[in-house]
Amino acid sequence: MVIKSVALEIVCGVSSKLPGTDKPEIAFAGKSNVGKSSLINGLMNRKSLARTSSQPGKTQTINYYNINDTLYLVDLPGYGYAKVSVKEKEKWGKMVERYLRTSQQLMAVFLLIDIRHEPSANDKQMYEWIICQGYEPIIIATKLDKLKRSQVQKHMKMLADGLGVKPGTPILPYSALTKQGREEIWGLVDRLLEGRSQGHEEG
């Protein structure tokens, strides 16, 4: 996909009503500090439209980025941050659940996992949760540049086994530093969009 225009168009807080949008949506979920904002900036070719922060738990809203007026990238708040109160976590959970359950336009959910480590209990829970809402998560293995090339396959298998992914689930390694993996992610999004428009024509 060639990025012609990008805008942060909608920001939803915990109590906001979720918008009924008219464009396909791709959602990004991942625990705090997994590199979600960096990934979204990388995909959009922008340095700082999605606010990155070394302080986890920064994104407490659902942010909709309008790409080329044809698609929304939807940034879900990071989960599993220890310093957030239980009450806050519950609010966050309800908000994300509401989004996954009620969005009419959601095509796919990308789940970001740090390639260096075994998936955490929160990662596994999120994976199961997305499946329970009727979506098959696509895994993005972030922080690729932190591994030696010889370690990558072993760590991808570790993620697949740790999450218990369904056979055939795409796992795409990504580096925010080198942007390696960017083309593969957009390639997948393009195929999803094509499949959707064909489905609409047939329907």
Coordinates of C-alpha atoms in Angstrom, one line a residue:
M1 CA 0.0 0.0 0.0
V2 CA 1.2 3.5 -0.9
I3 CA 0.5 5.9 2.0
K4 CA -0.8 9.1 0.6
S5 CA -2.6 10.5 3.6
V6 CA -2.7 9.7 7.3
A7 CA -4.7 11.4 10.1
L8 CA -5.6 10.6 13.7
E9 CA -9.3 11.0 13.2
I10 CA -11.1 9.5 16.2
V11 CA -10.0 9.1 19.8
C12 CA -12.3 7.1 22.2
G13 CA -11.9 7.2 25.9
V14 CA -13.3 4.7 28.4
S15 CA -16.7 6.2 28.5
S16 CA -17.0 7.3 24.9
K17 CA -19.5 5.8 22.5
L18 CA -17.6 3.8 19.9
P19 CA -18.1 5.3 16.4
G20 CA -19.9 3.5 13.6
T21 CA -17.3 4.0 10.9
D22 CA -17.7 3.5 7.1
K23 CA -14.2 2.1 6.4
P24 CA -12.6 -1.3 7.0
E25 CA -10.7 -1.5 10.3
I26 CA -7.5 -3.3 11.3
A27 CA -6.9 -3.4 15.0
F28 CA -3.6 -3.7 16.9
A29 CA -3.5 -5.2 20.4
G30 CA -0.4 -5.8 22.5
K31 CA 0.9 -5.4 26.0
S32 CA 2.3 -2.1 27.2
N33 CA 5.8 -1.4 25.8
V34 CA 5.7 -4.1 23.1
G35 CA 6.3 -1.5 20.4
K36 CA 2.7 -0.9 19.2
S37 CA 3.0 2.9 18.7
S38 CA 6.4 2.3 16.9
L39 CA 4.8 -0.3 14.6
I40 CA 1.9 2.0 13.7
N41 CA 4.2 4.9 13.0
G42 CA 6.4 2.6 10.9
L43 CA 3.4 1.4 8.9
M44 CA 2.2 4.9 8.4
N45 CA 5.7 6.3 7.5
R46 CA 5.3 8.9 10.3
K47 CA 7.8 9.5 13.0
S48 CA 5.5 10.4 15.9
L49 CA 1.8 10.4 14.9
A50 CA 1.2 7.5 17.4
R51 CA 2.7 8.7 20.6
T52 CA 5.5 6.4 21.7
S53 CA 6.6 6.4 25.3
S54 CA 9.1 4.7 27.5
Q55 CA 6.5 4.8 30.2
P56 CA 4.2 1.9 29.6
G57 CA 0.4 2.1 29.9
K58 CA 0.4 5.4 28.1
T59 CA -2.3 4.6 25.5
Q60 CA -5.6 4.6 27.5
T61 CA -7.8 5.4 24.5
I62 CA -8.8 3.6 21.3
N63 CA -7.2 5.7 18.5
Y64 CA -8.4 5.5 14.9
Y65 CA -5.9 6.4 12.1
N66 CA -7.4 7.1 8.7
I67 CA -5.2 5.8 6.0
N68 CA -5.7 7.2 2.4
D69 CA -9.4 7.6 3.3
T70 CA -9.9 3.9 2.7
L71 CA -8.9 2.2 5.9
Y72 CA -8.6 2.7 9.7
L73 CA -5.7 1.4 11.7
V74 CA -7.2 1.1 15.2
D75 CA -4.7 1.3 18.1
L76 CA -6.1 -0.5 21.2
P77 CA -4.7 0.5 24.6
G78 CA -1.7 -1.6 25.9
Y79 CA -2.6 -4.3 28.4
G80 CA -0.9 -6.0 31.3
Y81 CA 0.8 -3.0 32.8
A82 CA 1.4 -3.7 36.5
K83 CA 1.1 -0.2 37.9
V84 CA -2.4 0.4 36.6
S85 CA -5.0 -0.3 39.2
V86 CA -7.3 -3.2 39.0
K87 CA -10.2 -0.8 38.4
E88 CA -8.4 0.8 35.5
K89 CA -7.6 -2.7 34.0
E90 CA -11.3 -3.7 34.2
K91 CA -12.4 -0.5 32.5
W92 CA -9.8 -1.1 29.8
G93 CA -10.9 -4.7 29.4
K94 CA -14.5 -3.7 29.0
M95 CA -13.6 -1.1 26.5
V96 CA -11.6 -3.4 24.3
E97 CA -14.2 -6.2 24.6
R98 CA -16.9 -3.7 23.5
Y99 CA -14.8 -2.7 20.5
L100 CA -14.1 -6.3 19.4
R101 CA -17.7 -7.3 19.9
T102 CA -19.5 -4.3 18.3
S103 CA -17.3 -3.0 15.5
Q104 CA -19.1 -3.7 12.2
Q105 CA -16.0 -3.0 10.1
L106 CA -13.3 -4.9 11.9
M107 CA -11.5 -7.2 9.4
A108 CA -8.5 -8.5 11.4
V109 CA -6.8 -8.2 14.7
F110 CA -3.0 -8.1 14.9
L111 CA -1.6 -9.2 18.2
L112 CA 1.9 -7.9 19.0
I113 CA 4.2 -10.1 21.0
D114 CA 7.9 -9.4 22.0
I115 CA 9.9 -12.0 20.0
R116 CA 12.5 -12.3 22.7
H117 CA 10.4 -13.7 25.4
E118 CA 7.9 -16.5 26.0
P119 CA 4.3 -15.2 25.7
S120 CA 3.1 -13.9 29.1
A121 CA -0.1 -15.0 30.8
N122 CA -1.6 -11.7 29.6
D123 CA -0.6 -12.4 26.0
K124 CA -2.2 -15.9 26.1
Q125 CA -5.3 -14.4 27.7
M126 CA -5.6 -11.8 24.9
Y127 CA -5.0 -14.4 22.2
E128 CA -7.9 -16.5 23.6
W129 CA -10.0 -13.5 24.1
I130 CA -9.7 -12.4 20.5
I131 CA -10.6 -15.9 19.3
C132 CA -13.6 -15.9 21.6
Q133 CA -14.8 -12.7 19.9
G134 CA -14.7 -14.6 16.5
Y135 CA -11.4 -13.3 15.1
E136 CA -8.2 -15.3 14.3
P137 CA -5.4 -13.1 15.5
I138 CA -2.4 -12.4 13.2
I139 CA 0.8 -12.4 15.3
I140 CA 3.4 -9.7 14.9
A141 CA 6.6 -10.6 16.6
T142 CA 8.2 -7.2 17.5
K143 CA 11.8 -6.2 18.5
L144 CA 13.2 -8.4 15.8
D145 CA 16.5 -6.4 15.7
K146 CA 17.2 -7.5 19.3
L147 CA 17.8 -11.1 18.1
K148 CA 20.6 -12.6 16.1
R149 CA 19.3 -13.8 12.7
S150 CA 20.1 -17.4 13.7
Q151 CA 17.7 -17.2 16.7
V152 CA 14.7 -15.9 14.8
Q153 CA 13.1 -19.3 13.7
K154 CA 13.5 -20.8 17.2
H155 CA 11.9 -17.8 18.8
M156 CA 9.0 -17.7 16.3
K157 CA 8.4 -21.4 17.2
M158 CA 8.5 -20.4 20.9
L159 CA 5.8 -17.8 20.3
A160 CA 3.6 -20.2 18.3
D161 CA 3.9 -23.0 20.9
G162 CA 3.5 -20.6 23.8
L163 CA 0.3 -19.2 22.5
G164 CA -1.0 -22.5 21.1
V165 CA -1.7 -20.8 17.8
K166 CA -4.0 -22.5 15.2
P167 CA -2.1 -24.1 12.4
G168 CA -1.6 -21.6 9.5
T169 CA -1.7 -18.5 11.7
P170 CA 0.6 -15.9 10.2
I171 CA 3.5 -14.9 12.5
L172 CA 5.3 -11.8 11.0
P173 CA 8.6 -10.7 12.6
Y174 CA 9.0 -6.9 12.7
S175 CA 11.7 -4.4 13.6
A176 CA 10.8 -0.8 14.4
L177 CA 14.5 0.0 13.9
T178 CA 15.0 -1.3 10.3
K179 CA 11.3 -1.5 9.3
Q180 CA 11.9 -5.2 8.4
G181 CA 8.5 -6.8 8.1
R182 CA 6.6 -3.7 7.1
E183 CA 6.1 -4.8 3.5
E184 CA 4.8 -8.2 4.7
I185 CA 2.3 -6.6 7.0
W186 CA 1.0 -4.3 4.4
G187 CA 0.9 -7.2 1.9
L188 CA -1.4 -9.1 4.3
V189 CA -3.6 -6.0 4.8
D190 CA -3.9 -5.5 1.0
R191 CA -5.0 -9.2 0.6
L192 CA -7.6 -8.7 3.4
L193 CA -8.9 -5.6 1.7
E194 CA -9.1 -7.4 -1.7
G195 CA -10.9 -10.4 -0.2
R196 CA -13.3 -8.0 1.5
S197 CA -14.2 -6.1 -1.6
Q198 CA -14.6 -9.3 -3.6
G199 CA -16.9 -10.6 -0.9
H200 CA -19.0 -7.4 -1.1
E201 CA -19.3 -7.6 -4.8
E202 CA -20.4 -11.2 -4.6
G203 CA -22.8 -10.4 -1.8

